[in-house]
Structures are given as C-alpha cells and as structure tokens.
Tab-separated table of C-alpha atoms and ligand atoms in Angstrom:
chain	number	residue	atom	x	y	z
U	3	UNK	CA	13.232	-1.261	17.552
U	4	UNK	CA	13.019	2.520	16.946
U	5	UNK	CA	11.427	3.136	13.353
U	6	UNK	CA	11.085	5.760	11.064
U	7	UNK	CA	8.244	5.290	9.185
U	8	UNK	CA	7.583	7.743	6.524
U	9	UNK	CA	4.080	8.666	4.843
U	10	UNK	CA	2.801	7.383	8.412
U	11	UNK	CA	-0.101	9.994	8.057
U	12	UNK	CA	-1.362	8.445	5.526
U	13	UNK	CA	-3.503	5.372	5.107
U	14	UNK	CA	-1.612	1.849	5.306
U	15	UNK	CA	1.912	4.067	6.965
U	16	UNK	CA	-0.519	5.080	10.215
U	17	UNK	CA	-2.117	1.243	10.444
U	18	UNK	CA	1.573	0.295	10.304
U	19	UNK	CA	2.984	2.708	12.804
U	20	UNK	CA	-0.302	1.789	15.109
U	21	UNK	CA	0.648	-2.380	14.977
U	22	UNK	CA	4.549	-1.150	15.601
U	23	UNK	CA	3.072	0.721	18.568
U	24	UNK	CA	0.837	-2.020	19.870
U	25	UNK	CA	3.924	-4.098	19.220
U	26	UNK	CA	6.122	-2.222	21.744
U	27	UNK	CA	8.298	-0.310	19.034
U	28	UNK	CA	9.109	3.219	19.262
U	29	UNK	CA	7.929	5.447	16.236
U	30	UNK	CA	8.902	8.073	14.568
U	31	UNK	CA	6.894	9.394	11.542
U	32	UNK	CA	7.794	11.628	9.039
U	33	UNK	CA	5.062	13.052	6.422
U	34	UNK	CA	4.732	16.667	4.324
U	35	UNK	CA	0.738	16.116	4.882
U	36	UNK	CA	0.821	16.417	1.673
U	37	UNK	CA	-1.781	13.877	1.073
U	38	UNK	CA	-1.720	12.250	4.838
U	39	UNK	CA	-3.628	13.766	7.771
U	40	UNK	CA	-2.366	14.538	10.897
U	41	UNK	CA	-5.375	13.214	13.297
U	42	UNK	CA	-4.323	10.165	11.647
U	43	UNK	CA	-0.947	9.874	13.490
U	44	UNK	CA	-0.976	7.818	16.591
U	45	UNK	CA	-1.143	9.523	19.506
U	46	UNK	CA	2.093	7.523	20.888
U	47	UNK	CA	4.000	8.137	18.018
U	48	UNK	CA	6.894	11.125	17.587
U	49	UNK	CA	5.627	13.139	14.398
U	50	UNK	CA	7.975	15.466	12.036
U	51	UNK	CA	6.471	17.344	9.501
U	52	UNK	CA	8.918	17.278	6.775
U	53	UNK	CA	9.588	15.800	3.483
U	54	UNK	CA	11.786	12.574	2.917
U	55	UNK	CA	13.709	14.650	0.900
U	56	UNK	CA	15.015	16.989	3.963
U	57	UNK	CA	16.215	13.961	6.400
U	58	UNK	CA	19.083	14.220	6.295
U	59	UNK	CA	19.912	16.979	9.146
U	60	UNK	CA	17.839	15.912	11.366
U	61	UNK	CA	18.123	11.915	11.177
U	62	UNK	CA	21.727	11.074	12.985
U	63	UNK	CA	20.204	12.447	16.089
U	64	UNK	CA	17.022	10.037	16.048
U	65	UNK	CA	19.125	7.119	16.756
U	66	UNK	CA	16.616	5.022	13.917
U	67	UNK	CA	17.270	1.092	13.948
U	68	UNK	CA	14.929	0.723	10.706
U	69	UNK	CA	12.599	2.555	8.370
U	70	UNK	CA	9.489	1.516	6.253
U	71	UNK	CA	8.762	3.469	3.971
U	72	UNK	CA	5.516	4.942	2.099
U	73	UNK	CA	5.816	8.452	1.600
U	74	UNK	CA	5.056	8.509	-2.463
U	75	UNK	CA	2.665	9.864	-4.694
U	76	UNK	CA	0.164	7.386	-5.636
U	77	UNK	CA	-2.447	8.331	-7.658
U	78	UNK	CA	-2.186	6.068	-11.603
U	79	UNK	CA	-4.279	8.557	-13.600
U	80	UNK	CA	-2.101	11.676	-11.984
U	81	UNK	CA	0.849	9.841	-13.061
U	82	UNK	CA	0.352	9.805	-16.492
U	83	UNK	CA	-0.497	13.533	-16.585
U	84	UNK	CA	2.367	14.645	-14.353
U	85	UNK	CA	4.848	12.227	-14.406
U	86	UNK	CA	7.684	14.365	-13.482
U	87	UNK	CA	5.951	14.568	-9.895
U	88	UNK	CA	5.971	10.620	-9.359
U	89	UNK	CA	10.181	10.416	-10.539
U	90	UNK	CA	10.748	13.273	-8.208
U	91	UNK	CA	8.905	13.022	-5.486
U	92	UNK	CA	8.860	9.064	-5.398
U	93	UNK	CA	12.158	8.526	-7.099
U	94	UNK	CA	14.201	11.022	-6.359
U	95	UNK	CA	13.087	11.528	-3.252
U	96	UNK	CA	13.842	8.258	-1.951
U	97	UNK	CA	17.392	8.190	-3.670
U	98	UNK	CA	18.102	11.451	-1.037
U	99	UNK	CA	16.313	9.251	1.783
U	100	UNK	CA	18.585	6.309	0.507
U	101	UNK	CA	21.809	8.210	0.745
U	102	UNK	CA	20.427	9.653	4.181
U	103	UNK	CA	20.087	5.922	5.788
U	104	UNK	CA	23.462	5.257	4.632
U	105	UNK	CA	25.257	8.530	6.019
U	106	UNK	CA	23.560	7.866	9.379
U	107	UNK	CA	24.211	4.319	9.464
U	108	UNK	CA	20.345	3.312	9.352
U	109	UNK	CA	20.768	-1.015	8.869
U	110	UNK	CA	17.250	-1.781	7.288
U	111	UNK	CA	14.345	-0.319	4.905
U	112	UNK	CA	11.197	-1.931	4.141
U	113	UNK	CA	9.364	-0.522	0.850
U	114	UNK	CA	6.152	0.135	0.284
U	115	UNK	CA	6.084	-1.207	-3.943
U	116	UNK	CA	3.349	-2.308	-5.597
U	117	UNK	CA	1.794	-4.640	-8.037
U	118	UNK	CA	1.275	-1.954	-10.597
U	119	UNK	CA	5.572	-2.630	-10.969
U	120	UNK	CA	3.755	-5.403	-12.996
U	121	UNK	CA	1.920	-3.910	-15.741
U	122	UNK	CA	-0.548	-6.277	-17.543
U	123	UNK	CA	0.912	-9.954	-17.386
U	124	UNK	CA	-0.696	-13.114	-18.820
U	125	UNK	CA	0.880	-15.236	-15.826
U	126	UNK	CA	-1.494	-15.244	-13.390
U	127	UNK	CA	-0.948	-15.680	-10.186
U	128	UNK	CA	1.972	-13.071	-10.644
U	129	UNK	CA	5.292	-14.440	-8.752
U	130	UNK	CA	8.135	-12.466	-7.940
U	131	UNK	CA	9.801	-13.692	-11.176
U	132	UNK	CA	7.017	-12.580	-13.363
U	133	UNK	CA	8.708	-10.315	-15.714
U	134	UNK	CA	8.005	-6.178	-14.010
U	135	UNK	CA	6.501	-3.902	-17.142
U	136	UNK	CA	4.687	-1.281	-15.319
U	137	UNK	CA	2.062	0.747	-17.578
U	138	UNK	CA	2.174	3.923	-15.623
U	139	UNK	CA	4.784	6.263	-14.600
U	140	UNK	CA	3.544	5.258	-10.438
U	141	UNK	CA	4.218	1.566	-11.520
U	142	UNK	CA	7.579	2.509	-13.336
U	143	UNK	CA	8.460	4.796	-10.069
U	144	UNK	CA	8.085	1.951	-7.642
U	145	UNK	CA	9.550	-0.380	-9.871
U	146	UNK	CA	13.102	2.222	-9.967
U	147	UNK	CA	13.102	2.359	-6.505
U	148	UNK	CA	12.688	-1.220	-6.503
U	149	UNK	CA	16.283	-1.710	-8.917
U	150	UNK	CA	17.482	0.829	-6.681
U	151	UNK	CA	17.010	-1.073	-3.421
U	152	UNK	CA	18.885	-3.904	-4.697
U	153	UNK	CA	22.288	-2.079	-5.734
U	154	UNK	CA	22.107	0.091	-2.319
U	155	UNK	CA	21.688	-3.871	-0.015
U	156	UNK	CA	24.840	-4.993	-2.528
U	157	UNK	CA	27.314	-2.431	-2.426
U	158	UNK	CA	26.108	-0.573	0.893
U	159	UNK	CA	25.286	-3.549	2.996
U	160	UNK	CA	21.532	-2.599	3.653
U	161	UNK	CA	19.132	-4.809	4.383
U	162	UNK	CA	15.926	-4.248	2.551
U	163	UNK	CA	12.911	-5.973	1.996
U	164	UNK	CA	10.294	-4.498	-1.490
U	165	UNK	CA	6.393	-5.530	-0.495
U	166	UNK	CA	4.314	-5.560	-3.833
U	167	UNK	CA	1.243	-4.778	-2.381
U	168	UNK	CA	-1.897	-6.095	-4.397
U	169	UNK	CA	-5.363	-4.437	-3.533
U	170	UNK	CA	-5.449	-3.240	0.273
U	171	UNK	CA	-8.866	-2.583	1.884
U	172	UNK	CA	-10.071	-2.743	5.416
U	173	UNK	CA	-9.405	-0.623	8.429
U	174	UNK	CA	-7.915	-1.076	11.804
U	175	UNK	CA	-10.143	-0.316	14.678
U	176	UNK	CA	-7.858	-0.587	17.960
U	177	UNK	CA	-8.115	-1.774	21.572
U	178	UNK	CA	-8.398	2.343	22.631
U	179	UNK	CA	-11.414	2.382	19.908
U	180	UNK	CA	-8.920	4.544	17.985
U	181	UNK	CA	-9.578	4.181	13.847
U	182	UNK	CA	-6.535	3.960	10.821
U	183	UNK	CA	-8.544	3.620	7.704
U	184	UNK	CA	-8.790	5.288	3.784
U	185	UNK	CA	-9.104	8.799	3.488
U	186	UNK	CA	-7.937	10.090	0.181
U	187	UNK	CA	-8.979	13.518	-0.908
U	188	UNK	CA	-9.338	12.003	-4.211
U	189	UNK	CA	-10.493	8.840	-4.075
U	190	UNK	CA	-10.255	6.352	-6.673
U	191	UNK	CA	-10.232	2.905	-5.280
U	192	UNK	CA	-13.489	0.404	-5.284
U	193	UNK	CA	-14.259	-0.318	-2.125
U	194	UNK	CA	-14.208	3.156	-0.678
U	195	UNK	CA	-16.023	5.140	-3.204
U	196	UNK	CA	-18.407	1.644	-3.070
U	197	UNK	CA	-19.501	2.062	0.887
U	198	UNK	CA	-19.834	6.227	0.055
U	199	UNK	CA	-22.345	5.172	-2.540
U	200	UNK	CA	-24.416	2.616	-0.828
U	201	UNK	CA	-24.267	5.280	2.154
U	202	UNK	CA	-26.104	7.778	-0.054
U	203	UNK	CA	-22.568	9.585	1.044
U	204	UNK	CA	-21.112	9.637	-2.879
U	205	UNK	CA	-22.501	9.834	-6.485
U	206	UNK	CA	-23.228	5.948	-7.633
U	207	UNK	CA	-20.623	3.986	-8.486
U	208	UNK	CA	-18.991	3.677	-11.589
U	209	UNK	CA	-18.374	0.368	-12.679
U	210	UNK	CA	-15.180	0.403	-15.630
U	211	UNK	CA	-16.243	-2.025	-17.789
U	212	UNK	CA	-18.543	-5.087	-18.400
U	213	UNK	CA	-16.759	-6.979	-21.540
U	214	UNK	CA	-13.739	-7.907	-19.815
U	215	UNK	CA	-12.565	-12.119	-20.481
U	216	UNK	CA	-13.395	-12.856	-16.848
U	217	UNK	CA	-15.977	-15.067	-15.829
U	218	UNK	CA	-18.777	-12.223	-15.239
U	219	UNK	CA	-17.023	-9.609	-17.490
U	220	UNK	CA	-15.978	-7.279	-15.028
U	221	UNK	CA	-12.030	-6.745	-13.581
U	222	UNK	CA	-10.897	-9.687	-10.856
U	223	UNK	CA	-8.253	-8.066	-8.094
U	224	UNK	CA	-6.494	-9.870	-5.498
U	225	UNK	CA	-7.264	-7.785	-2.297
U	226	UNK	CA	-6.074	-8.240	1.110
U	227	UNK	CA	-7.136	-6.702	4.511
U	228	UNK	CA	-4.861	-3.861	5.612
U	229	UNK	CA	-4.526	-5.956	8.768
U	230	UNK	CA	-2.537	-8.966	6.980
U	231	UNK	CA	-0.437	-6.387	5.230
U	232	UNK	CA	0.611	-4.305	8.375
U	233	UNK	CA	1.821	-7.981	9.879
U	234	UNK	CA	3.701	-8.674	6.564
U	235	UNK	CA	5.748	-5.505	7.264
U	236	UNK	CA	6.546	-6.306	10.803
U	237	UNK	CA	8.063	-9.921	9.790
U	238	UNK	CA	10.115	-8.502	6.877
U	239	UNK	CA	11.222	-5.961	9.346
U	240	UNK	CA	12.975	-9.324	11.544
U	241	UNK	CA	13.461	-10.791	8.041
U	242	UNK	CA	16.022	-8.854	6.236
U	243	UNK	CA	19.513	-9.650	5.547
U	244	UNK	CA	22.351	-7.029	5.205
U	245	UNK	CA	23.503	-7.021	1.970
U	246	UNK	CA	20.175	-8.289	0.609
U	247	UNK	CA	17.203	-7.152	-1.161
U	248	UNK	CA	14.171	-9.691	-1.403
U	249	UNK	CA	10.740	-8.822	-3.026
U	250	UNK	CA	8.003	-10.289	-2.250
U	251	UNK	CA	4.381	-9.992	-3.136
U	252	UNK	CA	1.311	-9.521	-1.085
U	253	UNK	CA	-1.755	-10.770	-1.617
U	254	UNK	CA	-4.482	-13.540	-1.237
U	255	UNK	CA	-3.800	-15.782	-4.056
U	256	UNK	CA	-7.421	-15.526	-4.887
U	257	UNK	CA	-9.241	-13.074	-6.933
U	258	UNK	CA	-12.683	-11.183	-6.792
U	259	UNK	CA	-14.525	-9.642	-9.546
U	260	UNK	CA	-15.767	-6.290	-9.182
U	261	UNK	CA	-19.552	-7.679	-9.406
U	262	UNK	CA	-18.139	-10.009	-6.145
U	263	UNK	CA	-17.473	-7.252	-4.472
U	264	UNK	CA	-20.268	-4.875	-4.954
U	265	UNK	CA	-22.140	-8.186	-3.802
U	266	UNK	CA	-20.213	-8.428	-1.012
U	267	UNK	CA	-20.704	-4.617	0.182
U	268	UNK	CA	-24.054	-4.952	-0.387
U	269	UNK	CA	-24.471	-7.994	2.253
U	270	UNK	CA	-22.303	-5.955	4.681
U	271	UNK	CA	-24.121	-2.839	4.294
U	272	UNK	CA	-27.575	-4.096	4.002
U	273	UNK	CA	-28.023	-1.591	1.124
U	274	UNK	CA	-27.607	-2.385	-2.283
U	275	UNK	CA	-24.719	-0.245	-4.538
U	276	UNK	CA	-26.112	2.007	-6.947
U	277	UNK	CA	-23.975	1.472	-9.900
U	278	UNK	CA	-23.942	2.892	-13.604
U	279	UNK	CA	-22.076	0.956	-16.036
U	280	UNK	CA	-18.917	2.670	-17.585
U	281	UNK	CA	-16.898	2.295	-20.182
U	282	UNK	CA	-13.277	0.709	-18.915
U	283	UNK	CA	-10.455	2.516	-17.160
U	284	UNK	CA	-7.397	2.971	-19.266
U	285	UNK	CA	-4.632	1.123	-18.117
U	286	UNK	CA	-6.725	-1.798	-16.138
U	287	UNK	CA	-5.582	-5.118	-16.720
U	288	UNK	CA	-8.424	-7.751	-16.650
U	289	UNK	CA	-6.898	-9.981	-13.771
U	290	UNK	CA	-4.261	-9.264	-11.475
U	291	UNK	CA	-3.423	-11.771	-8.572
U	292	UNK	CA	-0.577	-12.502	-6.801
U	293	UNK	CA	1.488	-15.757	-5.761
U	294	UNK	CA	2.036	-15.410	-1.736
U	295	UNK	CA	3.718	-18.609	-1.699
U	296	UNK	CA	7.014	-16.740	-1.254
U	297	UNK	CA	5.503	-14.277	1.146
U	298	UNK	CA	5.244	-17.335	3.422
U	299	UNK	CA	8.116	-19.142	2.690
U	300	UNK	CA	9.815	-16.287	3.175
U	301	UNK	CA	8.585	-14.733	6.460
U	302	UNK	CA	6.050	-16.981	7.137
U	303	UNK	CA	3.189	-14.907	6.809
U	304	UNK	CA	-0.309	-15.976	5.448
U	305	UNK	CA	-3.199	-13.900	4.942
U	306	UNK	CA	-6.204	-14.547	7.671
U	307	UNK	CA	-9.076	-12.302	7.351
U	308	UNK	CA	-11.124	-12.147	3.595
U	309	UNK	CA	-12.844	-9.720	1.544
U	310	UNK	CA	-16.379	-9.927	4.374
U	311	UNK	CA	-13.880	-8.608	6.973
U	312	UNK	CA	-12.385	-5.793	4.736
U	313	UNK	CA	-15.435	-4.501	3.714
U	314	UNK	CA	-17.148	-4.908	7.287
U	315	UNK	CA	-14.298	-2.927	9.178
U	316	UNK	CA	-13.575	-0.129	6.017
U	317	UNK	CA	-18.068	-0.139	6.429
U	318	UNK	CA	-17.299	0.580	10.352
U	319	UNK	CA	-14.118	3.265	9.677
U	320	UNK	CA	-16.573	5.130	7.288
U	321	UNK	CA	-19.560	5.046	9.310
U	322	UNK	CA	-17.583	7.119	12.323
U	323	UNK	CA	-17.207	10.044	10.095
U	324	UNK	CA	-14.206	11.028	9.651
G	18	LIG	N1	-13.283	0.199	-10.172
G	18	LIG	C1	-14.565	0.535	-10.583
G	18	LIG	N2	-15.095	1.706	-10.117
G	18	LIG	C2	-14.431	2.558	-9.274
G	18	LIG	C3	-13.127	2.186	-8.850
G	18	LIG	C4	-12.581	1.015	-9.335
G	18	LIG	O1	-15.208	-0.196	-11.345
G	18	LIG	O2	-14.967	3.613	-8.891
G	18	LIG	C5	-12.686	-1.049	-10.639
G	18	LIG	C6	-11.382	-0.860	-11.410
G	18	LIG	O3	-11.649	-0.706	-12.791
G	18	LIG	C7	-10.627	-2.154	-11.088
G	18	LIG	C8	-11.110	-2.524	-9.690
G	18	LIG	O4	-12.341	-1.802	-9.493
G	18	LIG	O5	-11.032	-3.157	-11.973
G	18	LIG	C9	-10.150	-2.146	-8.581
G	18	LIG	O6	-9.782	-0.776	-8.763
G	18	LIG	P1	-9.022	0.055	-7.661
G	18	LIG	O7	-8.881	1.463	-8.195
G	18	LIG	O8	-9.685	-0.110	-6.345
G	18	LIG	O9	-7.590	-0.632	-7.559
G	18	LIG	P2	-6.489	-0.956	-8.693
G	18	LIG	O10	-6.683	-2.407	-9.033
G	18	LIG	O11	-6.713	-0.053	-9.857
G	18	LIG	O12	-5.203	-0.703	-7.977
C-alpha cells in the first residue's frame, strides 16, 4: 500500500512509518515539525512539511491507498491551560484532514486515540465498552475525533480503525542500526525522564504520589513496547471494513506500579533512580489497564515483548545521544 502517515516525525508515527517501510509499503509523511524532528524521518520515506490542515491541494496527486494518523498535540497538563490548541489543532484539524480523504477518495484511516478518552474508571481492565469520560481537554480531543470517525465510516463509507493506546515505551533499533525512539522537548512521561535520571543526564525523578490504593501506593499503568503497537497498526490497516469504525484498545492486560518500574530501570541500567517523592499529579487515575482481548480477537494481535525489553531498548535509544 501507499500510506500517508501524518505526525511521522514524531515518536510512535516514525517507528510506524519505519515497520511500513521494512514491510515493503511506500510512505509518505506529513508533519509541521512542530513537535517531531526531521532526522527522525526514515530515510526511504517521501517527507512534506506541512500541516494536516493544508492537505487538501496537494493529496489527489499522491495517489494514497490509506493513512494513519498521529499528528496531534499531546501534552495533558498543556491541555488544560490551552485547550483551544488541542480542539483546533487535534480536532479541527483532523475534521479538514477527514473531509480531505473523502474529496480524494482515500478508503481507510487508522487513529492514533488514546486511553486518556477514558478518564478515571473503576472497571479495570478498561474494555472498549467501558463508558469514555476523558478528564482533560487531550482525552476529550481524541475522544471527538473518535465520535467523529464513526459518522464519517457510516455515511461516507470509510473504513477506519481508533487504537486506544495505553502507556507506550521502548524504541526500535533497525536492521541498518538506524534508531525511532522518544524525544519530546518537554518530556513528561516515566520511563524517559527515569533513564535521564539514572544517567546523571536529568534532575532526579519525581515520583507523583505514594498514598495511592494500589498495592505499594504508587500509580499502576498498563505499558506496552512501541514494537507491539507499530504491529497493531499494520493489522488494523488489513483489518478495516468500509463503512465501519472499530475501536480497540492497546495494551498488556497487566499493570506495573511506578515503584516496578523504577525497579525495573534500575536492573537494566545497573544504576539505581534517584527519586524524590512528590505530591500526586492532578488528573492521574490510580490504575489504568486495558482489556486486549478484543485487540486479538479482532486482528489477532498479542503483545510479545514486556516492560525488561522496553526499558532495555528506550536505555539503548538514549544512550546513542540523540
Ligand atoms: N510519573 C512519575 N514521575 C514522572 C512521570 C510520571 O511519577 O516524572 C508517574 C505518573 O504519575 C503516572 C505514571 O508515572 O502514575 C505514568 O505517567 P506517564 O506520564 O508516563 O504516562 P500517563 O499514564 O500519564 O499517560
């Protein structure tokens, strides 16, 4: 297939386009750079510089078969502040990529969505039927585009496929010794700014809160190697119907406790995590895991590597500088 993938500069869209590559698909990214880095593009991928919002020109002569899609704003705490960025950018922006795909006659979309579509649930694991009450304008973004996926696949005919993603680590070190991996300006997420502080690399790590009801008091997340997600996205790609939308979660089915991983990048690292204790985060739920039963009912797709072989290859991506 020919694909569009959009955000493909960025972290999980260029470990995507790489498997698509690898995979014998022609790709075509599209990011503003925005947030995304262009050394980050695979080297056998076509790259446009330009914002999902201005596709529409250019994409009837780039004969596309399908697009995923991850271009979006996606920081939480940014979203509260400036929420008129996520429903314009994220929202509105895809609506215009939306009606683009449909002038040009593009079949199939698979969205990047997220588990934060959830909000705080007391069903754990979450299933695809677990009610969606995001707690954040980025939640309530992906969650729109979500509701607007399905009416486009009814009344348009599109195929598309929503993948709530649950905690991705992990980074993809190719065949070429070429490296896709996390590289966010502002970094937020537990395993990165863990490795930069056992490296000596970042301040120590904050840990949000001790008195959580989980069995060791701190947060449990479901995460899942970037690896098993950039498969997941090449199934749904084969998987989706015209005229349907599915969602379907991704994640482990297990969870690990912030302690479990510190632990766990402190065996990979050999150096132990310098950590102060914080007060929480607002807005974290205690536990958040997902069902993946559908996930591989659905398109057959089962997560294979755990949280030793996230933090081992996201230790490796770090540790080559970049
Ligand atoms: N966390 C932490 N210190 C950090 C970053 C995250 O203690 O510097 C905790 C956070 O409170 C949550 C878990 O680690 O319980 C995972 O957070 P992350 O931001 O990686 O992902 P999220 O679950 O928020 O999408």
């Amino acid at each position: 297939m020919r694909v569009l993938v959009t955000g493909g500069a960025g972290y999980i869209g260029s470990v995507v386009s790489a498997r698509l590559l690898a995979e014998g698909h022609q790709v075509v990214i599209v990011d503003d750079l925005s947030t995304g880095h262009a050394d980050a593009v695979p080297k056998a991928a076509e790259f446009h510089q330009l914002s999902i919002a201005a596709l529409d020109p250019v994409l009837g002569d780039w004969a596309i078969d399908a697009v995923i899609h991850f271009a979006a704003k996606s920081l939480v705490g940014e979203s509260v502040d400036e929420p008129a960025q996520y429903w314009r950018n994220n929202v509105v922006g895809t609506v215009a990529l939306l009606d683009s795909l449909r002038a040009h006659g593009v079949p199939r979309i698979v969205f990047s969505s997220s588990a934060a579509t959830y909000g705080h649930s007391d069903q754990q694991p979450i299933r695809e039927d677990t009610p969606a009450r995001p707690g954040n304008p980025y939640g309530a973004s992906k969650l729109a585009i979500d509701l607007a996926l399905a009416d486009y696949a009814r009344a348009y005919g599109l195929a598309a496929t929503s993948l709530r993603y649950f905690n991705v680590a992990g980074a993809l070190i190719d065949a070429a010794g070429d490296s896709y991996g996390e590289r966010h300006a502002t970094e937020t997420h537990l395993i990165p700014n863990a490795l930069r502080a056992a490296a000596g690399q970042g301040p120590a790590l904050s840990l949000f809160g001790t008195d959580y009801p989980t069995p060791d008091g701190t947060c449990v997340r479901d995460y899942i190697h970037v690896r098993d997600l950039a498969d997941a996205h090449l199934l749904a790609l084969r998987a989706g119907v015209p005229g349907e939308h599915q969602i379907v979660n991704l994640g482990s089915g297990a969870g690990s406790s912030v302690r479990e991983v510190l632990a766990t990048v402190g065996d990979v690292t050999g150096r132990q995590v310098p950590v102060n204790e914080a007060a929480r985060r607002a807005g974290d739920p205690p536990v958040l895991v997902a069902s993946n039963e559908y996930a591989a009912s659905l398109l057959g797709w089962r997560p294979t590597l755990d949280l030793t072989a996230m933090i081992t290859d996201a230790w490796r991506f770090e540790q080559r500088g970049r």
